[in-house]
mmCIF file of C-alpha atoms and ligand atoms in Angstrom:
data_model
loop_
_atom_site.group_PDB
_atom_site.id
_atom_site.type_symbol
_atom_site.label_atom_id
_atom_site.label_comp_id
_atom_site.label_asym_id
_atom_site.label_seq_id
_atom_site.Cartn_x
_atom_site.Cartn_y
_atom_site.Cartn_z
ATOM 1 C CA UNK A 1 76.121 62.435 100.930
ATOM 2 C CA UNK A 2 77.067 64.380 104.138
ATOM 3 C CA UNK A 3 76.432 68.444 102.989
ATOM 4 C CA UNK A 4 78.382 71.072 105.589
ATOM 5 C CA UNK A 5 76.272 74.714 106.202
ATOM 6 C CA UNK A 6 78.282 75.774 108.639
ATOM 7 C CA UNK A 7 81.530 77.814 107.019
ATOM 8 C CA UNK A 8 84.312 78.998 109.329
ATOM 9 C CA UNK A 9 84.156 82.718 110.289
ATOM 10 C CA UNK A 10 86.652 85.201 109.874
ATOM 11 C CA UNK A 11 85.791 88.965 108.621
ATOM 12 C CA UNK A 12 86.800 92.474 109.565
ATOM 13 C CA UNK A 13 85.753 95.025 112.715
ATOM 14 C CA UNK A 14 86.197 98.517 111.356
ATOM 15 C CA UNK A 15 84.008 102.188 111.091
ATOM 16 C CA UNK A 16 83.529 102.597 107.523
ATOM 17 C CA UNK A 17 83.178 99.117 106.568
ATOM 18 C CA UNK A 18 82.057 99.923 103.909
ATOM 19 C CA UNK A 19 84.879 101.519 102.081
ATOM 20 C CA UNK A 20 86.957 98.310 103.092
ATOM 21 C CA UNK A 21 87.091 96.106 99.505
ATOM 22 C CA UNK A 22 89.124 93.321 102.023
ATOM 23 C CA UNK A 23 86.115 91.164 102.168
ATOM 24 C CA UNK A 24 85.697 90.492 98.227
ATOM 25 C CA UNK A 25 89.611 89.887 97.938
ATOM 26 C CA UNK A 26 89.639 87.158 100.836
ATOM 27 C CA UNK A 27 86.011 85.961 99.615
ATOM 28 C CA UNK A 28 87.916 85.348 95.807
ATOM 29 C CA UNK A 29 90.653 83.521 97.278
ATOM 30 C CA UNK A 30 88.370 81.256 99.388
ATOM 31 C CA UNK A 31 86.388 80.274 96.421
ATOM 32 C CA UNK A 32 89.806 79.767 94.287
ATOM 33 C CA UNK A 33 90.770 77.292 96.652
ATOM 34 C CA UNK A 34 87.722 75.614 97.337
ATOM 35 C CA UNK A 35 87.695 76.369 101.329
ATOM 36 C CA UNK A 36 84.343 76.209 103.275
ATOM 37 C CA UNK A 37 84.794 79.411 104.860
ATOM 38 C CA UNK A 38 83.298 83.165 104.899
ATOM 39 C CA UNK A 39 84.667 86.729 105.452
ATOM 40 C CA UNK A 40 81.862 88.617 107.251
ATOM 41 C CA UNK A 41 82.605 92.698 106.883
ATOM 42 C CA UNK A 42 81.512 94.348 110.133
ATOM 43 C CA UNK A 43 80.806 97.983 110.816
ATOM 44 C CA UNK A 44 81.998 98.268 114.654
ATOM 45 C CA UNK A 45 81.400 101.418 116.623
ATOM 46 C CA UNK A 46 85.136 101.922 118.917
ATOM 47 C CA UNK A 47 82.655 101.933 122.210
ATOM 48 C CA UNK A 48 81.176 98.286 121.183
ATOM 49 C CA UNK A 49 84.809 96.459 120.224
ATOM 50 C CA UNK A 50 84.753 94.313 123.192
ATOM 51 C CA UNK A 51 81.891 93.365 122.826
ATOM 52 C CA UNK A 52 82.083 92.501 118.987
ATOM 53 C CA UNK A 53 85.205 90.338 120.138
ATOM 54 C CA UNK A 54 83.302 88.198 122.413
ATOM 55 C CA UNK A 55 80.487 87.963 120.166
ATOM 56 C CA UNK A 56 83.890 86.774 117.836
ATOM 57 C CA UNK A 57 84.586 84.207 120.212
ATOM 58 C CA UNK A 58 81.133 83.000 121.021
ATOM 59 C CA UNK A 59 79.933 82.205 117.714
ATOM 60 C CA UNK A 60 82.913 80.493 116.826
ATOM 61 C CA UNK A 61 85.378 82.994 114.924
ATOM 62 C CA UNK A 62 89.032 81.427 113.630
ATOM 63 C CA UNK A 63 90.034 85.155 113.859
ATOM 64 C CA UNK A 64 89.487 88.667 112.553
ATOM 65 C CA UNK A 65 90.965 91.189 110.660
ATOM 66 C CA UNK A 66 91.207 94.886 112.347
ATOM 67 C CA UNK A 67 91.242 98.506 110.957
ATOM 68 C CA UNK A 68 90.739 101.754 111.395
ATOM 69 C CA UNK A 69 90.773 102.892 114.288
ATOM 70 C CA UNK A 70 91.144 99.209 116.112
ATOM 71 C CA UNK A 71 94.216 98.547 115.900
ATOM 72 C CA UNK A 72 95.236 99.467 118.994
ATOM 73 C CA UNK A 73 92.535 99.445 121.143
ATOM 74 C CA UNK A 74 91.776 95.762 120.391
ATOM 75 C CA UNK A 75 94.987 94.495 121.839
ATOM 76 C CA UNK A 76 93.225 94.946 125.803
ATOM 77 C CA UNK A 77 91.078 91.920 124.281
ATOM 78 C CA UNK A 78 92.969 89.933 123.220
ATOM 79 C CA UNK A 79 94.965 86.824 124.964
ATOM 80 C CA UNK A 80 98.360 87.017 122.813
ATOM 81 C CA UNK A 81 100.273 89.258 121.112
ATOM 82 C CA UNK A 82 102.902 88.386 118.601
ATOM 83 C CA UNK A 83 106.466 89.983 118.733
ATOM 84 C CA UNK A 84 105.830 92.312 115.415
ATOM 85 C CA UNK A 85 102.546 93.234 117.304
ATOM 86 C CA UNK A 86 103.972 93.548 120.702
ATOM 87 C CA UNK A 87 106.718 95.633 119.450
ATOM 88 C CA UNK A 88 104.118 98.033 117.156
ATOM 89 C CA UNK A 89 101.477 98.410 119.277
ATOM 90 C CA UNK A 90 99.227 97.588 117.000
ATOM 91 C CA UNK A 91 97.241 94.130 115.762
ATOM 92 C CA UNK A 92 95.308 93.833 112.115
ATOM 93 C CA UNK A 93 94.971 90.161 112.085
ATOM 94 C CA UNK A 94 93.665 87.730 115.069
ATOM 95 C CA UNK A 95 93.908 84.245 114.786
ATOM 96 C CA UNK A 96 92.005 81.621 117.186
ATOM 97 C CA UNK A 97 94.340 78.623 118.456
ATOM 98 C CA UNK A 98 93.417 75.508 119.034
ATOM 99 C CA UNK A 99 93.259 76.170 122.728
ATOM 100 C CA UNK A 100 90.431 78.833 121.393
ATOM 101 C CA UNK A 101 93.146 81.846 122.319
ATOM 102 C CA UNK A 102 92.750 84.841 120.187
ATOM 103 C CA UNK A 103 96.777 86.004 119.477
ATOM 104 C CA UNK A 104 97.023 89.481 117.764
ATOM 105 C CA UNK A 105 99.722 89.988 114.828
ATOM 106 C CA UNK A 106 100.462 92.463 112.271
ATOM 107 C CA UNK A 107 100.478 91.584 108.306
ATOM 108 C CA UNK A 108 100.597 94.947 107.485
ATOM 109 C CA UNK A 109 104.298 94.456 107.903
ATOM 110 C CA UNK A 110 104.670 91.052 107.358
ATOM 111 C CA UNK A 111 102.679 92.421 103.862
ATOM 112 C CA UNK A 112 105.360 95.031 103.358
ATOM 113 C CA UNK A 113 108.137 92.960 103.816
ATOM 114 C CA UNK A 114 106.891 90.504 101.495
ATOM 115 C CA UNK A 115 106.526 93.074 98.898
ATOM 116 C CA UNK A 116 109.629 94.395 99.535
ATOM 117 C CA UNK A 117 111.582 90.796 99.337
ATOM 118 C CA UNK A 118 110.051 90.710 95.925
ATOM 119 C CA UNK A 119 112.980 93.316 94.807
ATOM 120 C CA UNK A 120 115.492 93.131 97.707
ATOM 121 C CA UNK A 121 116.442 91.836 100.896
ATOM 122 C CA UNK A 122 116.566 94.506 103.306
ATOM 123 C CA UNK A 123 119.086 92.549 106.031
ATOM 124 C CA UNK A 124 122.010 94.642 106.168
ATOM 125 C CA UNK A 125 120.233 97.652 104.418
ATOM 126 C CA UNK A 126 120.383 101.222 105.563
ATOM 127 C CA UNK A 127 116.505 102.368 105.576
ATOM 128 C CA UNK A 128 114.293 105.993 106.025
ATOM 129 C CA UNK A 129 110.704 105.235 107.183
ATOM 130 C CA UNK A 130 108.849 108.441 106.273
ATOM 131 C CA UNK A 131 106.032 108.667 108.726
ATOM 132 C CA UNK A 132 105.345 107.462 112.210
ATOM 133 C CA UNK A 133 101.888 106.605 112.414
ATOM 134 C CA UNK A 134 100.186 102.833 112.709
ATOM 135 C CA UNK A 135 101.548 101.896 108.990
ATOM 136 C CA UNK A 136 105.208 103.208 109.828
ATOM 137 C CA UNK A 137 105.113 101.331 112.712
ATOM 138 C CA UNK A 138 104.357 98.017 111.195
ATOM 139 C CA UNK A 139 106.654 98.641 108.504
ATOM 140 C CA UNK A 140 109.389 99.993 110.855
ATOM 141 C CA UNK A 141 109.316 96.855 113.238
ATOM 142 C CA UNK A 142 109.367 94.084 110.733
ATOM 143 C CA UNK A 143 112.414 95.698 108.543
ATOM 144 C CA UNK A 144 114.041 95.946 112.376
ATOM 145 C CA UNK A 145 113.681 92.462 112.985
ATOM 146 C CA UNK A 146 114.366 91.671 108.961
ATOM 147 C CA UNK A 147 117.718 92.798 109.981
ATOM 148 C CA UNK A 148 118.108 96.132 108.925
ATOM 149 C CA UNK A 149 121.629 97.745 110.228
ATOM 150 C CA UNK A 150 120.199 101.542 110.504
ATOM 151 C CA UNK A 151 116.860 103.305 110.578
ATOM 152 C CA UNK A 152 116.159 107.083 110.131
ATOM 153 C CA UNK A 153 112.491 107.464 111.491
ATOM 154 C CA UNK A 154 111.631 110.788 109.278
ATOM 155 C CA UNK A 155 108.117 112.419 110.687
ATOM 156 C CA UNK A 156 106.497 115.610 110.464
ATOM 157 C CA UNK A 157 105.457 115.327 114.778
ATOM 158 C CA UNK A 158 108.867 114.924 115.922
ATOM 159 C CA UNK A 159 108.331 113.215 119.164
ATOM 160 C CA UNK A 160 106.207 110.409 117.377
ATOM 161 C CA UNK A 161 109.832 109.516 115.483
ATOM 162 C CA UNK A 162 111.353 109.475 118.648
ATOM 163 C CA UNK A 163 109.398 107.395 120.254
ATOM 164 C CA UNK A 164 109.242 104.320 116.989
ATOM 165 C CA UNK A 165 112.884 105.282 117.167
ATOM 166 C CA UNK A 166 113.116 104.497 120.671
ATOM 167 C CA UNK A 167 111.254 101.123 120.434
ATOM 168 C CA UNK A 168 113.549 99.900 117.373
ATOM 169 C CA UNK A 169 116.844 100.333 119.562
ATOM 170 C CA UNK A 170 115.437 99.367 122.436
ATOM 171 C CA UNK A 171 113.692 95.745 121.313
ATOM 172 C CA UNK A 172 115.996 94.926 118.351
ATOM 173 C CA UNK A 173 119.607 95.367 116.718
ATOM 174 C CA UNK A 174 118.793 97.942 114.256
ATOM 175 C CA UNK A 175 120.761 101.268 115.163
ATOM 176 C CA UNK A 176 117.706 103.989 114.967
ATOM 177 C CA UNK A 177 117.745 107.806 115.230
ATOM 178 C CA UNK A 178 115.052 109.967 114.572
ATOM 179 C CA UNK A 179 114.557 113.342 112.566
ATOM 180 C CA UNK A 180 111.612 115.803 111.666
ATOM 181 C CA UNK A 181 110.351 115.750 108.078
ATOM 182 C CA UNK A 182 110.719 119.082 106.844
ATOM 183 C CA UNK A 183 110.476 120.434 103.238
ATOM 184 C CA UNK A 184 113.301 119.437 100.962
ATOM 185 C CA UNK A 185 114.580 116.957 103.425
ATOM 186 C CA UNK A 186 117.560 115.370 101.977
ATOM 187 C CA UNK A 187 118.086 111.376 102.093
ATOM 188 C CA UNK A 188 121.404 110.268 103.925
ATOM 189 C CA UNK A 189 123.930 109.233 101.989
ATOM 190 C CA UNK A 190 123.834 105.098 101.580
ATOM 191 C CA UNK A 191 120.416 105.082 102.225
ATOM 192 C CA UNK A 192 119.225 101.884 100.423
ATOM 193 C CA UNK A 193 115.580 101.653 100.970
ATOM 194 C CA UNK A 194 113.171 104.682 101.400
ATOM 195 C CA UNK A 195 109.325 103.933 102.488
ATOM 196 C CA UNK A 196 106.898 106.368 102.617
ATOM 197 C CA UNK A 197 104.373 105.270 105.229
ATOM 198 C CA UNK A 198 102.792 108.658 105.784
ATOM 199 C CA UNK A 199 99.424 109.111 104.163
ATOM 200 C CA UNK A 200 100.483 111.970 101.576
ATOM 201 C CA UNK A 201 99.235 111.194 98.616
ATOM 202 C CA UNK A 202 96.274 108.998 99.457
ATOM 203 C CA UNK A 203 93.487 109.772 96.659
ATOM 204 C CA UNK A 204 95.941 113.114 96.018
ATOM 205 C CA UNK A 205 98.113 111.662 92.676
ATOM 206 C CA UNK A 206 99.817 114.614 92.367
ATOM 207 C CA UNK A 207 101.209 115.483 96.130
ATOM 208 C CA UNK A 208 104.057 113.852 98.035
ATOM 209 C CA UNK A 209 105.883 114.204 100.761
ATOM 210 C CA UNK A 210 108.222 116.826 100.614
ATOM 211 C CA UNK A 211 111.779 115.219 100.395
ATOM 212 C CA UNK A 212 114.387 116.486 98.376
ATOM 213 C CA UNK A 213 113.992 114.574 94.898
ATOM 214 C CA UNK A 214 118.074 115.272 94.041
ATOM 215 C CA UNK A 215 118.755 112.882 96.602
ATOM 216 C CA UNK A 216 117.227 110.133 95.401
ATOM 217 C CA UNK A 217 118.885 107.641 92.683
ATOM 218 C CA UNK A 218 118.972 104.939 91.243
ATOM 219 C CA UNK A 219 121.079 103.472 94.265
ATOM 220 C CA UNK A 220 118.143 103.295 95.811
ATOM 221 C CA UNK A 221 114.807 101.153 96.241
ATOM 222 C CA UNK A 222 111.296 103.310 97.026
ATOM 223 C CA UNK A 223 108.767 101.476 98.664
ATOM 224 C CA UNK A 224 105.071 103.984 98.553
ATOM 225 C CA UNK A 225 102.742 101.992 101.349
ATOM 226 C CA UNK A 226 99.629 104.201 100.054
ATOM 227 C CA UNK A 227 98.091 102.045 97.097
ATOM 228 C CA UNK A 228 95.285 104.241 95.389
ATOM 229 C CA UNK A 229 96.758 105.785 93.633
ATOM 230 C CA UNK A 230 98.649 102.462 92.711
ATOM 231 C CA UNK A 231 101.509 105.296 90.948
ATOM 232 C CA UNK A 232 101.845 107.636 93.710
ATOM 233 C CA UNK A 233 103.903 110.681 92.989
ATOM 234 C CA UNK A 234 106.343 109.721 95.050
ATOM 235 C CA UNK A 235 107.086 106.757 92.803
ATOM 236 C CA UNK A 236 106.807 108.291 89.809
ATOM 237 C CA UNK A 237 109.304 111.195 90.431
ATOM 238 C CA UNK A 238 111.889 108.449 91.480
ATOM 239 C CA UNK A 239 111.549 106.003 89.083
ATOM 240 C CA UNK A 240 112.695 109.098 86.806
ATOM 241 C CA UNK A 241 115.426 109.152 88.941
ATOM 242 C CA UNK A 242 116.207 105.449 87.847
ATOM 243 C CA UNK A 243 115.482 104.017 91.347
ATOM 244 C CA UNK A 244 113.740 100.761 92.010
ATOM 245 C CA UNK A 245 109.864 101.211 93.382
ATOM 246 C CA UNK A 246 107.428 99.105 95.056
ATOM 247 C CA UNK A 247 104.008 100.693 95.416
ATOM 248 C CA UNK A 248 101.208 100.037 98.094
ATOM 249 C CA UNK A 249 99.060 97.781 96.139
ATOM 250 C CA UNK A 250 101.304 94.228 96.407
ATOM 251 C CA UNK A 251 101.763 95.297 100.080
ATOM 252 C CA UNK A 252 97.644 95.128 100.393
ATOM 253 C CA UNK A 253 97.479 91.562 98.887
ATOM 254 C CA UNK A 254 100.322 90.345 100.431
ATOM 255 C CA UNK A 255 99.131 91.496 104.049
ATOM 256 C CA UNK A 256 95.611 90.101 103.085
ATOM 257 C CA UNK A 257 97.303 86.497 101.580
ATOM 258 C CA UNK A 258 99.918 86.592 104.834
ATOM 259 C CA UNK A 259 96.170 86.454 106.672
ATOM 260 C CA UNK A 260 94.435 83.132 104.489
ATOM 261 C CA UNK A 261 97.623 81.467 105.537
ATOM 262 C CA UNK A 262 97.545 82.359 109.118
ATOM 263 C CA UNK A 263 94.211 81.176 109.506
ATOM 264 C CA UNK A 264 93.510 78.559 106.493
ATOM 265 C CA UNK A 265 97.203 76.813 106.401
ATOM 266 C CA UNK A 266 96.731 78.005 102.746
ATOM 267 C CA UNK A 267 98.734 79.358 101.060
ATOM 268 C CA UNK A 268 96.738 81.450 98.313
ATOM 269 C CA UNK A 269 97.363 82.271 94.805
ATOM 270 C CA UNK A 270 98.599 85.886 94.776
ATOM 271 C CA UNK A 271 96.926 86.974 91.594
ATOM 272 C CA UNK A 272 93.779 85.896 91.973
ATOM 273 C CA UNK A 273 93.338 88.611 95.232
ATOM 274 C CA UNK A 274 95.584 91.122 93.197
ATOM 275 C CA UNK A 275 93.254 90.633 90.349
ATOM 276 C CA UNK A 276 90.256 91.247 92.432
ATOM 277 C CA UNK A 277 91.541 94.034 94.460
ATOM 278 C CA UNK A 278 91.674 95.809 90.866
ATOM 279 C CA UNK A 279 88.126 94.787 89.586
ATOM 280 C CA UNK A 280 86.763 95.420 92.736
ATOM 281 C CA UNK A 281 88.678 99.086 92.907
ATOM 282 C CA UNK A 282 88.310 100.000 89.034
ATOM 283 C CA UNK A 283 91.285 99.291 88.807
ATOM 284 C CA UNK A 284 91.382 97.182 85.482
HETATM 285 P P1 NDP B 1 98.301 107.490 110.864
HETATM 286 O O1 NDP B 1 96.796 108.412 110.436
HETATM 287 O O2 NDP B 1 98.287 106.065 111.138
HETATM 288 O O3 NDP B 1 99.370 107.644 110.248
HETATM 289 C C1 NDP B 1 99.596 109.133 109.255
HETATM 290 C C2 NDP B 1 101.448 109.569 108.963
HETATM 291 O O4 NDP B 1 101.151 110.119 107.936
HETATM 292 C C3 NDP B 1 101.185 109.731 110.472
HETATM 293 O O5 NDP B 1 103.233 109.438 110.256
HETATM 294 C C4 NDP B 1 101.575 111.597 109.907
HETATM 295 O O6 NDP B 1 102.538 112.197 110.575
HETATM 296 C C5 NDP B 1 101.619 111.436 108.698
HETATM 297 N N1 NDP B 1 101.289 112.655 107.719
HETATM 298 C C6 NDP B 1 99.669 112.974 107.471
HETATM 299 N N2 NDP B 1 99.651 114.075 106.774
HETATM 300 C C7 NDP B 1 100.744 114.749 106.824
HETATM 301 C C8 NDP B 1 101.270 115.513 106.162
HETATM 302 N N3 NDP B 1 100.428 116.708 105.720
HETATM 303 N N4 NDP B 1 102.359 115.859 106.090
HETATM 304 C C9 NDP B 1 103.670 114.808 106.508
HETATM 305 N N5 NDP B 1 102.761 113.551 107.091
HETATM 306 C C10 NDP B 1 101.838 113.529 106.923
HETATM 307 O O7 NDP B 1 97.899 106.533 109.347
HETATM 308 P P2 NDP B 1 97.999 105.177 109.216
HETATM 309 O O8 NDP B 1 99.598 104.717 109.608
HETATM 310 O O9 NDP B 1 97.473 104.054 109.254
HETATM 311 O O10 NDP B 1 97.919 104.865 107.430
HETATM 312 C C11 NDP B 1 99.258 105.462 106.643
HETATM 313 C C12 NDP B 1 99.070 105.078 105.203
HETATM 314 O O11 NDP B 1 99.480 103.801 104.783
HETATM 315 C C13 NDP B 1 97.901 105.829 104.663
HETATM 316 O O12 NDP B 1 97.259 105.955 103.325
HETATM 317 C C14 NDP B 1 97.133 103.906 104.350
HETATM 318 O O13 NDP B 1 96.137 103.307 103.275
HETATM 319 C C15 NDP B 1 98.391 103.221 104.066
HETATM 320 N N6 NDP B 1 98.325 102.055 104.445
HETATM 321 C C16 NDP B 1 98.793 101.206 103.430
HETATM 322 C C17 NDP B 1 98.689 99.511 103.923
HETATM 323 C C18 NDP B 1 98.469 98.552 102.464
HETATM 324 O O14 NDP B 1 98.453 97.382 102.531
HETATM 325 N N7 NDP B 1 99.501 99.001 101.665
HETATM 326 C C19 NDP B 1 97.997 99.184 105.286
HETATM 327 C C20 NDP B 1 97.658 99.963 105.902
HETATM 328 C C21 NDP B 1 97.877 101.308 105.543
HETATM 329 P P3 NDP B 1 102.186 112.951 111.846
HETATM 330 O O15 NDP B 1 102.756 112.145 112.978
HETATM 331 O O16 NDP B 1 102.728 114.517 111.770
HETATM 332 O O17 NDP B 1 100.645 113.076 112.006
#
């Protein structure tokens, strides 16, 4: 019997890696599917990112995730980008091709889209994206590529919203405009989907983006990228007005599942990954 002591390697590069639960979720999927793969959680300081990527090449990594603060900086060390990574300017997942080239993609946006599609097809919809940071850019790009008709990017810093709306307008057929997120912002009429892609509400169950909740109704799907708490103040208030809601946990698990799919070719069991995430985050 031949024993193979050399697993395929993937992992994560970030700072503050000790607080990142992804390793537990990925390894749960690998174990469940009998994959001889290991996911290594790596603390990588910003000034050593290039060296770390070169190290991953040298050690034959099949790919890796990038998290805060490397999602934009890693681009310069890669060989290719997928269209969504190119448009969003952010990479959270790198794949090694059979030719050894490292291609960057963004599974945050894909993960969001999968969670959204469980509830609504974004094709032909009008959407409001609250925020213009990394997560918002990934979400906005995927919504546009999925055929959203109209998009309003609403952000506290108007210049960032302007920039994202311009990217969407220039690169896709979605009609996009930018507005400032100010207290009492009213969701425009005929909006189908509202996404909170700001960090407002993260670890703060009683804080929410300052939109006028009287403009939310049972006509809306309201999604929140914030995953801790799972049911944010925005989602609770939206559900109380009859809106369908989507929490950030679904997006988180879907983006991890997407990475497993891209690296291994195996379609992983969503429930196994979600259960492990809830368990390690003390949510069970
Ligand atoms: P960034 O720092 O890139 O962006 C933060 C965004 O939030 C900006 O648009 C910022 O506006 C806005 N913001 C922050 N504070 C306030 C405030 N007090 N009032 C109004 N707007 C505010 O962060 P990311 O985009 O990387 O992350 C955003 C959130 O997405 C985080 O909570 C993160 O955990 C979550 N996330 C979830 C994922 C999932 O799988 N569920 C995946 C990735 C991220 P401004 O431009 O004015 O500063």
